[in-house]
Coordinates of C-alpha atoms in Angstrom, one line a residue:
Chain A
M71 CA 95.0 92.4 0.5
N72 CA 95.6 95.9 -0.9
N73 CA 98.8 95.6 -3.0
S74 CA 99.0 99.2 -3.9
I75 CA 101.7 101.2 -2.2
T76 CA 99.4 104.2 -2.3
Q77 CA 98.0 102.9 1.0
Y78 CA 101.1 104.3 2.6
F79 CA 100.7 107.8 1.4
R80 CA 99.2 110.8 3.2
K81 CA 97.4 111.8 0.1
E82 CA 96.2 115.1 1.6
M83 CA 99.9 116.2 1.6
F84 CA 100.0 116.0 -2.2
P85 CA 101.0 117.6 -4.6
H86 CA 104.6 116.9 -3.5
I87 CA 107.4 119.4 -3.8
W88 CA 109.8 117.4 -6.0
C89 CA 110.7 118.7 -9.5
P90 CA 109.6 116.8 -12.7
G91 CA 112.1 114.1 -13.4
C92 CA 113.4 113.9 -9.8
G93 CA 114.5 110.4 -8.7
I94 CA 113.3 110.7 -5.1
G95 CA 109.8 109.4 -6.1
I96 CA 111.4 106.3 -7.6
I97 CA 113.3 105.7 -4.4
L98 CA 110.2 106.3 -2.3
G99 CA 108.4 103.7 -4.4
A100 CA 111.2 101.3 -3.7
I101 CA 111.1 101.9 0.0
L102 CA 107.4 101.4 0.2
R103 CA 107.5 98.2 -2.0
A104 CA 110.1 96.8 0.3
I105 CA 108.1 97.7 3.4
H106 CA 104.9 96.3 1.9
S107 CA 106.6 93.0 0.9
L108 CA 107.5 92.6 4.6
G109 CA 103.9 93.2 5.7
W110 CA 105.0 95.6 8.5
E111 CA 102.3 97.5 10.3
K112 CA 102.4 101.3 9.8
D113 CA 102.1 101.8 13.6
D114 CA 105.4 99.9 14.1
I115 CA 107.5 102.1 11.7
A116 CA 109.2 105.3 12.6
M117 CA 110.7 107.2 9.7
V118 CA 113.1 110.0 10.4
S119 CA 114.7 112.5 8.0
G120 CA 116.9 115.6 8.2
I121 CA 116.7 118.6 5.8
G122 CA 116.7 118.7 2.0
C123 CA 114.6 117.5 -0.9
S124 CA 114.9 113.8 0.1
S125 CA 114.0 114.6 3.7
R126 CA 110.6 115.7 2.6
I127 CA 109.7 112.0 2.1
T128 CA 108.7 111.7 5.8
G129 CA 105.9 114.1 5.3
Y130 CA 104.2 112.1 2.6
V131 CA 104.1 108.6 4.3
D132 CA 101.6 107.4 6.9
F133 CA 104.0 106.1 9.6
N134 CA 105.3 107.7 12.8
T135 CA 107.3 110.4 10.9
M136 CA 109.7 113.1 11.8
N137 CA 111.4 115.8 9.7
T138 CA 114.2 117.0 11.9
T139 CA 117.2 119.3 11.7
H140 CA 119.9 119.2 9.0
G141 CA 122.2 116.2 9.3
R142 CA 120.7 115.0 12.5
A143 CA 118.2 112.3 11.5
L144 CA 120.4 109.5 12.9
P145 CA 120.7 110.8 16.5
F146 CA 117.0 111.6 16.6
A147 CA 116.4 108.1 15.3
T148 CA 118.8 106.7 17.9
G149 CA 116.8 108.3 20.7
I150 CA 113.6 106.8 19.4
K151 CA 115.1 103.3 18.9
M152 CA 116.6 103.3 22.4
A153 CA 113.4 104.5 24.1
N154 CA 111.3 102.0 22.2
P155 CA 113.4 99.2 20.6
S156 CA 110.3 97.5 19.3
L157 CA 109.8 100.3 16.7
K158 CA 111.3 99.7 13.3
V159 CA 113.4 102.8 12.6
I160 CA 114.3 104.0 9.2
T161 CA 116.2 107.2 8.3
V162 CA 116.1 108.9 4.9
M163 CA 118.9 111.3 4.2
G164 CA 120.3 113.2 1.3
D165 CA 124.0 113.2 0.4
G166 CA 124.8 116.6 1.8
D167 CA 122.6 115.8 4.8
C168 CA 124.3 112.5 5.6
A169 CA 127.8 112.9 4.4
A170 CA 128.6 116.6 5.2
I171 CA 126.7 118.1 8.1
G172 CA 125.6 114.7 9.4
G173 CA 128.9 112.8 8.7
N174 CA 129.9 112.3 12.3
H175 CA 126.5 110.9 13.3
F176 CA 126.7 108.5 10.3
I177 CA 130.1 107.2 11.5
H178 CA 129.0 106.8 15.1
S179 CA 125.7 105.1 14.2
A180 CA 127.6 102.6 12.3
R181 CA 130.1 102.2 15.1
R182 CA 127.3 101.4 17.6
N183 CA 125.7 99.1 15.1
I184 CA 122.3 100.2 16.2
D185 CA 119.3 98.6 14.5
I186 CA 118.4 101.5 12.2
T187 CA 118.2 101.4 8.4
A188 CA 119.8 104.4 6.8
I189 CA 118.7 105.1 3.2
I190 CA 120.9 107.7 1.5
I191 CA 119.5 109.3 -1.6
N192 CA 122.6 110.4 -3.4
N193 CA 121.8 112.9 -6.1
M194 CA 125.4 114.3 -5.8
I195 CA 124.2 117.9 -5.1
Y196 CA 122.4 120.2 -2.7
G197 CA 119.2 120.3 -4.7
M198 CA 116.9 122.3 -2.4
T199 CA 119.2 125.2 -1.9
G200 CA 120.0 125.5 -5.6
G201 CA 122.8 123.1 -6.7
Q202 CA 125.8 123.7 -4.4
Y203 CA 128.4 120.9 -4.5
S204 CA 128.3 118.2 -1.9
P205 CA 130.8 115.7 -0.5
L206 CA 129.4 113.2 -3.1
T207 CA 129.7 115.5 -6.1
P208 CA 132.2 113.8 -8.4
T209 CA 135.5 115.5 -8.8
G210 CA 135.5 117.8 -11.8
K211 CA 131.7 118.2 -12.0
F212 CA 130.1 121.6 -11.6
G213 CA 127.9 123.1 -9.0
S214 CA 126.7 126.6 -8.3
T215 CA 129.5 126.9 -5.7
A216 CA 131.9 125.0 -7.9
P217 CA 131.7 127.2 -11.0
Y218 CA 135.2 126.1 -12.1
G219 CA 134.8 122.4 -11.4
N220 CA 134.8 120.6 -8.1
I221 CA 138.3 119.9 -6.8
D222 CA 137.2 117.9 -3.7
Q223 CA 137.6 114.1 -3.5
T224 CA 134.4 112.2 -3.4
F225 CA 133.4 110.4 -0.2
D226 CA 132.8 106.7 -0.5
L227 CA 130.0 106.3 2.0
A228 CA 129.7 102.5 1.5
A229 CA 133.3 102.0 2.4
L230 CA 133.0 104.4 5.3
A231 CA 130.0 102.7 6.8
A232 CA 131.6 99.2 6.4
S233 CA 134.8 100.3 8.1
A234 CA 133.0 102.1 10.9
G235 CA 131.1 99.0 12.0
A236 CA 127.8 98.6 10.1
S237 CA 126.2 95.2 9.5
Y238 CA 124.9 95.7 6.0
V239 CA 126.1 98.0 3.3
S240 CA 125.0 98.3 -0.3
R241 CA 124.8 100.7 -3.2
S242 CA 122.2 100.8 -6.0
T243 CA 120.8 103.4 -8.5
I244 CA 117.4 104.6 -9.6
F245 CA 118.3 103.0 -12.9
D246 CA 118.0 99.6 -11.3
V247 CA 115.0 100.1 -9.1
N248 CA 114.4 96.3 -8.6
Q249 CA 117.9 95.9 -7.2
A250 CA 117.4 99.0 -5.0
T251 CA 114.1 97.5 -3.7
R252 CA 115.8 94.2 -3.0
F253 CA 118.7 95.9 -1.1
I254 CA 116.3 98.0 1.0
K255 CA 114.3 94.9 2.0
K256 CA 117.5 93.1 3.1
A257 CA 118.6 96.2 5.0
L258 CA 115.2 96.5 6.8
L259 CA 115.5 92.8 7.9
K260 CA 119.1 93.2 9.1
K261 CA 119.5 93.4 12.9
G262 CA 122.1 96.1 13.1
F263 CA 123.0 99.3 11.3
S264 CA 122.2 98.9 7.6
V265 CA 123.0 101.3 4.9
V266 CA 121.6 101.5 1.3
E267 CA 123.0 104.3 -0.8
I268 CA 121.0 104.9 -3.9
I269 CA 122.4 107.1 -6.7
S270 CA 119.7 109.4 -7.9
D271 CA 119.3 112.2 -10.4
C272 CA 118.7 115.9 -10.1
P273 CA 118.0 117.2 -13.6
I274 CA 117.4 120.7 -12.3
S275 CA 120.2 121.5 -9.9
F276 CA 122.9 118.9 -11.0
G277 CA 121.9 118.2 -14.6
R278 CA 121.6 121.7 -16.0
I279 CA 125.0 122.8 -14.9
N280 CA 126.6 119.5 -16.0
Q281 CA 125.1 119.3 -19.5
L282 CA 122.7 116.5 -18.4
R283 CA 119.6 118.6 -18.8
T284 CA 116.9 115.9 -19.1
P285 CA 116.0 113.0 -16.8
V286 CA 116.7 110.5 -19.5
Q287 CA 120.2 112.0 -20.0
M288 CA 120.8 111.8 -16.3
L289 CA 119.6 108.2 -16.1
E290 CA 121.9 107.2 -19.0
W291 CA 124.8 109.0 -17.3
I292 CA 124.1 107.1 -14.0
K293 CA 124.0 103.9 -15.9
N294 CA 127.4 104.7 -17.5
I295 CA 129.2 105.7 -14.3
T296 CA 128.1 102.7 -12.2
V297 CA 129.7 99.3 -12.4
P298 CA 128.6 96.1 -10.7
K299 CA 130.9 95.2 -7.8
K300 CA 132.1 92.0 -9.6
V301 CA 133.2 93.9 -12.6
W302 CA 134.6 96.8 -10.5
D303 CA 137.0 94.4 -8.7
K304 CA 138.6 93.5 -12.0
L305 CA 139.1 97.1 -13.2
S306 CA 142.4 98.8 -13.2
E307 CA 142.8 102.1 -11.2
E308 CA 142.6 104.1 -14.4
E309 CA 139.4 102.3 -15.4
K310 CA 137.9 103.0 -12.0
E311 CA 138.3 106.8 -12.5
G312 CA 134.9 108.5 -12.4
K313 CA 133.0 105.3 -11.8
F314 CA 131.2 104.0 -8.8
P315 CA 130.7 100.3 -7.8
T316 CA 127.2 99.0 -7.1
G317 CA 126.1 95.9 -5.2
E318 CA 126.3 94.5 -1.7
F319 CA 129.6 95.3 0.1
L320 CA 128.9 94.0 3.5
D321 CA 126.3 91.6 5.0
I322 CA 127.4 90.2 8.4
D323 CA 125.8 89.4 11.8
I324 CA 127.5 91.1 14.7
P325 CA 126.1 92.2 18.1
E326 CA 123.5 94.9 17.9
Y327 CA 123.4 98.0 20.2
T328 CA 119.9 97.8 21.7
E329 CA 120.5 94.1 22.5
R330 CA 123.9 94.8 24.0
Y331 CA 122.4 97.6 26.1
Q332 CA 119.7 95.3 27.3
E333 CA 122.2 92.6 28.2
T334 CA 124.1 95.1 30.3
C335 CA 120.9 96.1 32.1
N336 CA 120.0 92.5 32.8
R337 CA 123.5 91.8 34.1
I338 CA 123.5 94.6 36.7
Q339 CA 119.8 94.7 37.7
Chain B
M7 CA 113.4 109.4 62.7
D8 CA 111.2 108.3 59.8
K9 CA 113.0 105.4 58.2
N10 CA 111.7 106.3 54.7
K11 CA 113.3 109.7 54.9
S12 CA 116.7 109.7 53.4
V13 CA 119.3 112.4 54.2
K14 CA 122.5 112.5 52.2
V15 CA 125.4 114.9 51.7
L16 CA 125.4 115.4 47.9
Q17 CA 127.0 117.5 45.3
G18 CA 124.7 119.8 43.3
N19 CA 125.1 117.6 40.2
E20 CA 124.3 114.5 42.2
A21 CA 121.2 116.1 43.6
C22 CA 120.2 116.9 40.1
V23 CA 120.4 113.2 39.2
E24 CA 118.4 112.3 42.2
G25 CA 115.7 114.8 41.4
A26 CA 115.5 113.8 37.7
L27 CA 115.2 110.1 38.5
L28 CA 112.5 110.8 41.1
A29 CA 110.6 112.8 38.6
G30 CA 110.7 109.9 36.2
V31 CA 113.5 110.7 33.8
R32 CA 114.4 107.4 32.1
F33 CA 116.6 108.7 29.2
F34 CA 119.7 110.7 29.4
A35 CA 122.1 111.5 26.5
G36 CA 125.1 113.7 27.0
Y37 CA 128.7 114.5 26.2
P38 CA 131.6 115.1 28.6
I39 CA 132.0 118.7 29.7
T40 CA 133.2 120.5 32.8
P41 CA 131.4 121.3 35.2
A42 CA 128.4 119.2 34.2
S43 CA 130.0 115.7 33.7
E44 CA 129.0 114.3 37.1
I45 CA 125.4 114.4 36.0
A46 CA 126.2 112.1 33.1
E47 CA 128.3 109.9 35.3
G48 CA 125.5 109.6 37.9
M49 CA 123.0 108.8 35.1
A50 CA 125.4 106.2 33.7
V51 CA 125.4 104.4 37.0
R52 CA 121.8 104.7 37.9
L53 CA 119.7 104.5 34.7
P54 CA 120.6 101.0 33.5
K55 CA 119.6 99.7 37.0
L56 CA 116.2 101.3 36.6
G57 CA 115.7 100.0 33.1
G58 CA 116.3 103.4 31.7
V59 CA 118.7 104.5 29.0
F60 CA 122.0 106.3 29.3
M61 CA 123.9 107.2 26.2
Q62 CA 127.1 109.1 25.7
M63 CA 126.7 110.5 22.2
E64 CA 129.3 111.5 19.7
D65 CA 128.7 115.2 20.4
E66 CA 126.4 117.8 22.1
I67 CA 124.2 118.1 19.0
A68 CA 123.6 114.4 18.9
S69 CA 122.8 114.3 22.6
M70 CA 120.1 116.9 22.2
A71 CA 118.7 115.1 19.2
A72 CA 118.6 111.8 21.0
V73 CA 116.9 113.3 24.0
I74 CA 114.2 114.7 21.8
G75 CA 113.8 111.4 19.9
A76 CA 113.5 109.5 23.1
S77 CA 110.9 111.9 24.5
I78 CA 108.8 111.4 21.3
A79 CA 109.0 107.7 21.9
G80 CA 107.7 108.2 25.4
S81 CA 110.6 108.6 27.8
K82 CA 111.1 111.6 30.1
S83 CA 114.4 112.8 28.8
M84 CA 117.2 115.0 29.9
T85 CA 120.7 116.2 28.9
A86 CA 123.3 118.3 30.8
S87 CA 126.1 120.5 29.6
S88 CA 127.8 123.8 30.0
G89 CA 128.5 127.0 27.9
P90 CA 130.2 125.6 24.7
G91 CA 128.0 122.5 24.7
I92 CA 124.8 124.5 25.3
C93 CA 125.7 126.7 22.2
L94 CA 125.9 123.5 20.1
K95 CA 122.5 122.3 21.3
Q96 CA 120.7 125.5 20.4
E97 CA 119.3 124.4 17.0
N98 CA 117.7 121.3 18.4
I99 CA 116.4 123.2 21.4
G100 CA 114.5 125.3 18.8
F101 CA 113.3 122.0 17.2
A102 CA 111.9 120.8 20.6
A103 CA 110.2 124.2 21.1
I104 CA 108.4 124.2 17.7
T105 CA 107.5 120.5 17.8
E106 CA 106.5 120.8 21.5
V107 CA 108.6 117.9 22.7
P108 CA 109.2 117.8 26.5
C109 CA 112.8 117.8 27.5
V110 CA 115.1 119.3 30.2
I111 CA 118.5 120.8 29.4
V112 CA 120.8 121.4 32.4
N113 CA 123.3 124.1 32.0
S114 CA 126.0 124.2 34.7
Q115 CA 127.2 127.6 33.9
R116 CA 130.9 128.4 33.6
G117 CA 132.7 131.6 32.5
G118 CA 132.5 132.5 28.9
P119 CA 132.5 133.3 26.0
S120 CA 134.0 130.3 24.2
T121 CA 136.1 127.9 26.3
G122 CA 136.2 130.8 28.9
L123 CA 136.7 129.7 32.5
P124 CA 135.8 126.0 32.6
T125 CA 136.2 125.5 36.3
K126 CA 134.7 128.8 37.5
P127 CA 131.1 129.8 38.1
S128 CA 129.2 132.3 36.0
Q129 CA 125.7 133.4 35.3
G130 CA 126.6 134.6 31.9
D131 CA 124.1 132.3 30.1
V132 CA 120.8 133.7 31.4
M133 CA 120.1 135.6 28.2
Q134 CA 121.2 132.7 26.1
A135 CA 118.8 130.5 28.0
R136 CA 116.0 132.8 26.9
W137 CA 117.0 133.6 23.4
G138 CA 119.7 131.1 22.5
T139 CA 117.8 129.5 19.6
H140 CA 116.5 131.6 16.8
G141 CA 113.0 132.9 16.3
D142 CA 110.2 133.6 18.7
H143 CA 109.8 130.7 21.0
P144 CA 108.7 129.9 24.6
M145 CA 111.3 129.2 27.3
I146 CA 111.2 128.2 30.9
A147 CA 114.4 128.6 32.8
L148 CA 114.9 127.8 36.5
A149 CA 117.8 128.6 38.7
P150 CA 118.2 126.9 42.1
S151 CA 120.5 128.4 44.7
D152 CA 121.5 125.5 47.0
V153 CA 121.9 121.8 46.7
N154 CA 118.7 120.8 48.4
E155 CA 116.9 123.2 46.0
V156 CA 118.6 121.6 43.0
L157 CA 116.8 118.4 43.7
H158 CA 113.4 120.0 44.1
I159 CA 113.8 122.4 41.2
T160 CA 115.0 119.6 38.9
I161 CA 111.7 117.8 39.6
K162 CA 109.9 121.1 38.8
A163 CA 111.8 121.4 35.6
I164 CA 110.8 117.9 34.4
N165 CA 107.2 118.6 35.5
F166 CA 107.0 121.9 33.6
S167 CA 108.5 120.3 30.5
E168 CA 105.8 117.6 30.5
K169 CA 102.9 119.9 31.4
Y170 CA 103.7 122.6 28.9
R171 CA 105.4 120.4 26.2
T172 CA 108.4 122.6 26.0
P173 CA 112.1 122.5 26.6
V174 CA 113.1 123.6 30.1
M175 CA 116.5 125.0 31.0
L176 CA 117.8 124.2 34.4
L177 CA 120.5 126.8 35.2
L178 CA 123.1 125.7 37.7
D179 CA 126.6 127.1 37.9
E180 CA 130.0 125.6 38.7
V181 CA 129.6 126.3 42.4
I182 CA 126.1 124.9 42.8
S183 CA 127.1 121.9 40.7
H184 CA 130.2 121.0 42.8
M185 CA 129.2 122.2 46.3
R186 CA 128.3 119.5 48.8
E187 CA 125.4 120.0 51.2
K188 CA 122.8 118.2 53.2
V189 CA 119.9 117.1 51.0
N190 CA 116.6 115.7 52.2
I191 CA 115.6 113.1 49.6
P192 CA 111.9 112.8 49.5
T193 CA 110.0 109.6 48.8
R194 CA 108.1 109.2 45.5
E195 CA 104.8 109.8 47.4
E196 CA 106.0 113.1 48.8
I197 CA 106.5 114.8 45.5
E198 CA 104.1 115.8 42.7
I199 CA 104.9 114.2 39.4
I200 CA 103.3 115.5 36.2
D201 CA 103.0 113.5 33.0
R202 CA 102.3 114.7 29.5
K203 CA 98.6 114.7 28.5
K204 CA 97.6 111.8 26.3
P205 CA 95.1 112.2 23.5
T206 CA 91.5 111.3 24.4
V207 CA 90.1 111.4 20.8
D208 CA 90.2 108.3 18.6
K209 CA 93.0 107.9 16.1
D210 CA 91.1 109.0 13.1
N211 CA 90.2 112.3 14.6
F212 CA 93.5 113.0 16.2
L213 CA 95.0 116.4 15.4
P214 CA 98.5 116.3 16.8
F215 CA 98.9 120.1 17.3
K216 CA 95.4 121.1 18.2
A217 CA 95.7 122.7 21.6
D218 CA 93.3 122.4 24.5
E219 CA 92.2 125.5 26.5
D220 CA 95.5 125.6 28.3
L221 CA 97.1 126.1 24.9
V222 CA 98.9 122.7 25.2
P223 CA 98.1 119.9 22.7
P224 CA 97.8 116.4 24.1
M225 CA 100.9 114.3 23.1
A226 CA 100.9 110.9 21.4
N227 CA 104.1 108.9 21.8
F228 CA 105.5 107.2 18.7
G229 CA 104.4 103.6 18.7
S230 CA 101.2 104.3 20.6
G231 CA 99.1 103.9 17.4
Y232 CA 98.5 107.6 16.8
R233 CA 100.5 108.1 13.6
Y234 CA 101.5 111.7 12.8
H235 CA 104.2 113.9 11.4
L236 CA 106.6 116.1 13.4
T237 CA 108.5 118.8 11.6
G238 CA 110.7 121.7 12.5
L239 CA 108.9 123.6 9.7
V240 CA 106.0 125.8 10.8
H241 CA 103.0 123.5 10.8
N242 CA 99.2 123.5 11.1
E243 CA 97.2 121.5 13.6
K244 CA 97.6 118.4 11.5
G245 CA 101.4 118.7 11.8
Y246 CA 101.8 119.4 8.1
P247 CA 104.1 122.3 6.9
T248 CA 102.3 125.5 6.2
S249 CA 103.2 129.1 5.1
N250 CA 99.6 130.2 5.4
N251 CA 99.9 133.6 7.3
K252 CA 97.0 132.8 9.6
E253 CA 98.2 129.3 10.6
V254 CA 101.8 130.6 11.0
D255 CA 100.7 133.4 13.3
Q256 CA 98.5 131.1 15.3
L257 CA 101.3 128.6 16.0
I258 CA 104.0 131.1 16.9
R259 CA 101.7 133.1 19.2
R260 CA 100.4 130.0 20.9
L261 CA 103.9 128.6 21.5
T262 CA 104.8 131.8 23.4
N263 CA 101.5 132.3 25.1
K264 CA 101.3 128.7 26.5
V265 CA 104.2 129.8 28.8
E266 CA 103.5 133.6 29.2
L267 CA 99.8 133.1 30.0
N268 CA 100.6 130.4 32.6
K269 CA 103.2 132.6 34.4
K270 CA 101.3 132.2 37.7
D271 CA 101.9 128.5 37.7
I272 CA 105.5 128.7 36.4
I273 CA 107.0 131.5 38.4
I274 CA 108.8 130.4 41.6
E275 CA 110.2 133.1 43.7
E276 CA 110.8 133.9 47.4
E277 CA 110.6 137.1 49.3
Y278 CA 112.8 137.7 52.3
L279 CA 112.3 140.6 54.7
L280 CA 110.8 142.8 52.0
D281 CA 107.8 144.1 54.0
D282 CA 109.5 147.2 55.4
A283 CA 112.4 147.3 53.0
R284 CA 113.7 150.5 51.4
V285 CA 116.3 148.6 49.4
A286 CA 115.6 145.4 47.6
I287 CA 118.2 143.0 46.3
V288 CA 117.0 140.9 43.3
A289 CA 119.2 137.8 43.0
Y290 CA 119.2 134.2 41.7
G291 CA 121.3 131.1 41.8
S292 CA 124.4 131.0 44.0
V293 CA 124.4 134.8 44.4
A294 CA 121.0 134.7 46.1
R295 CA 122.7 133.0 49.1
A296 CA 125.2 135.7 49.5
A297 CA 122.4 138.3 49.1
E298 CA 120.4 136.6 52.0
R299 CA 123.4 137.2 54.2
T300 CA 123.7 140.8 53.0
V301 CA 120.1 141.4 54.2
K302 CA 121.1 140.2 57.7
L303 CA 124.3 142.3 57.8
A304 CA 122.4 145.4 56.5
R305 CA 119.7 145.0 59.1
E306 CA 122.3 144.7 61.9
K307 CA 123.5 148.1 60.7
G308 CA 119.9 149.5 60.7
I309 CA 119.6 149.6 56.9
K310 CA 116.2 148.2 55.8
V311 CA 117.2 145.7 53.0
G312 CA 115.1 142.8 51.7
L313 CA 115.6 140.1 49.1
L314 CA 113.6 138.9 46.2
K315 CA 115.1 135.5 45.1
L316 CA 114.1 134.5 41.6
V317 CA 114.1 130.8 41.0
T318 CA 112.1 131.1 37.7
L319 CA 114.1 133.4 35.5
W320 CA 112.0 132.8 32.4
P321 CA 109.2 133.7 32.0
F322 CA 110.3 136.8 33.8
S323 CA 108.5 138.0 36.9
D324 CA 107.5 141.5 35.6
E325 CA 104.6 141.9 38.0
T326 CA 106.5 141.3 41.2
I327 CA 109.4 143.5 40.1
N328 CA 107.0 146.3 39.2
R329 CA 105.3 146.1 42.5
L330 CA 108.6 146.1 44.4
A331 CA 109.8 149.0 42.4
G332 CA 106.8 151.0 43.6
Q333 CA 107.7 150.2 47.2
V334 CA 111.5 150.6 47.5
D335 CA 113.9 153.4 46.7
L336 CA 116.6 151.2 45.2
I337 CA 116.9 147.8 43.7
I338 CA 120.3 146.3 43.4
V339 CA 120.9 143.3 41.1
P340 CA 124.1 141.4 41.9
E341 CA 124.9 138.7 39.3
L342 CA 127.9 136.9 37.8
N343 CA 127.7 138.7 34.5
L344 CA 127.7 142.3 33.4
G345 CA 124.0 143.1 34.1
Q346 CA 122.0 140.7 32.0
M347 CA 119.1 140.3 34.4
A348 CA 119.5 143.8 35.7
R349 CA 118.3 145.1 32.4
E350 CA 115.2 143.0 32.7
V351 CA 114.6 144.3 36.2
Q352 CA 115.1 147.9 34.9
R353 CA 112.6 147.2 32.2
A354 CA 110.0 145.8 34.6
A355 CA 110.6 148.6 37.1
E356 CA 109.3 151.1 34.6
G357 CA 111.3 153.9 36.3
K358 CA 109.5 153.6 39.6
C359 CA 112.8 153.3 41.5
R360 CA 116.6 153.3 40.8
V361 CA 117.9 149.9 39.6
I362 CA 121.6 149.3 40.0
P363 CA 123.5 146.4 38.5
Y364 CA 126.4 144.8 40.3
G365 CA 128.3 142.4 38.1
R366 CA 131.3 140.3 38.7
V367 CA 133.0 138.4 35.9
D368 CA 136.4 137.5 37.3
G369 CA 135.5 133.9 38.1
E370 CA 134.9 134.6 41.8
L371 CA 131.6 134.5 43.7
I372 CA 130.0 137.6 44.9
N373 CA 130.3 137.8 48.7
P374 CA 127.8 139.4 51.1
V375 CA 130.0 142.2 52.2
E376 CA 130.6 143.6 48.7
I377 CA 126.8 143.7 48.0
L378 CA 126.4 145.6 51.3
S379 CA 129.2 148.0 50.4
K380 CA 127.5 148.6 47.0
I381 CA 124.2 149.3 48.8
E382 CA 125.9 151.7 51.3
E383 CA 127.6 153.5 48.4
E384 CA 124.4 153.9 46.4
S385 CA 122.3 154.9 49.5
K386 CA 124.6 157.9 50.4

């Protein structure tokens, strides 16, 4: 058996577009290792993305792939899944893509609990367009459109997904890629809407304007701002300021959408 | 009477559902909106019984996205909406155009702009139908003028979308959508059904966007074993993003040409008493019915008037209009807008005759007598 994840690449698409030090490649590696460990056939996987740096992932992998419109990966994926429930459907979205322009689709995909795995690459910035602040840019941090510091509150996508009806919700970082891989695998296996948010770096568009110029500085920063859920739960509100919990927040088995739809069809036919 | 024949009194929106299901539509995603909602309601009742999928999505954008996704996975797919909803769908309609994914968008036109006149008919979206999404792109738009025709033209719309791998806009209006008339529902055997071309090459040699001679590439459904990449970026024959001038030019021209060069197949129009006509009415949709009556009234008065009814609005019937302009003294274009198609008729007439728009935008239909009055006034 070929154990190299390079078997999943469309090598003729390389070189890729990502900047040196970008975390997307680390996450792509984690996704492919998780898929490989499950032994899934390439033909059975549909991977859908929206717009942005992270959405370029779909072009580089040898599945049924689709690079759609900004924020809309989930409704495109929903159409695919409903038309062919036997396909294993994965969406890859950036933080702006998923939480801003695609926020409504994210909520409603969770509400339906449709069997799609949503991987969110959270680099806390709009990277491709040059570093504008996103709904996941920490308050006080800078962006090209937040030159005096971001005054917005940060979205907690994990809490949002859990409250909206998802089956599995976790958050990891590129600093702990083994954990990220493990979470992705669990999400892929979950029958229902599963969410893995992975905090990533962007030395160019986020780092430079926030005095985190090198990938190493960014990784150290990510390590410092994230706290395992167990520790997080014991922190005071002051101690939680500027930090983000990691770990698994939700893992339940509840009725899934394509199955419920099929049950309805069976009942009335 | 033939027992297989089914005659029903249906609303236009219901006839649209019947036509779509006959043509093989098995996926519908939509969002509530007047005056199109009965299409979604009909699909919600019928599709689950047929093993198809009905989904009410969170918004119009998601509906359009889901329709495209389902089509890629192999289902004939459709959505329906009206003015404000069609505006929201435009970005993804462009995505369907550049990725060549078959789908049908029904627009039950109401008065605009914006929320406008939700319960009144309009033909104000005919230019939006053509150019609503950005960039050069192909578009097929069909406008039936009675309920029986809605059923048959819906089937045509599905067939064209499959044959040419392109989004097709079916333009109804509030009156056609809600009016009830007798409809002859054909059997499955009585109608022509066209399915998308499947690839014939083996998986290793499959180029997802390499077109055949008809300029349409065969389409592999997701899950069929032909793995490929679909992107809204300009792409080469492999489906990979490109900014190579030659490849870009080739794709954009082919997309337009696959419709424009197949006009003969796509254009549906009807001529009524035009042989000896000195005045021609060019009309479409619900207005074409009033215009037919105008022809009769005019001929009773001894005025030689004929009608060209356009069912296919896009691609535009330049050749027929040009020929007609060489024959008659006057063309009048009554429509429920301020002259959107009249300008196209003027362009195609190339100055060979006078072309007069007659627009109404007050939410009321155009009646036969007012078209006749306009003809009499202009013929003086």
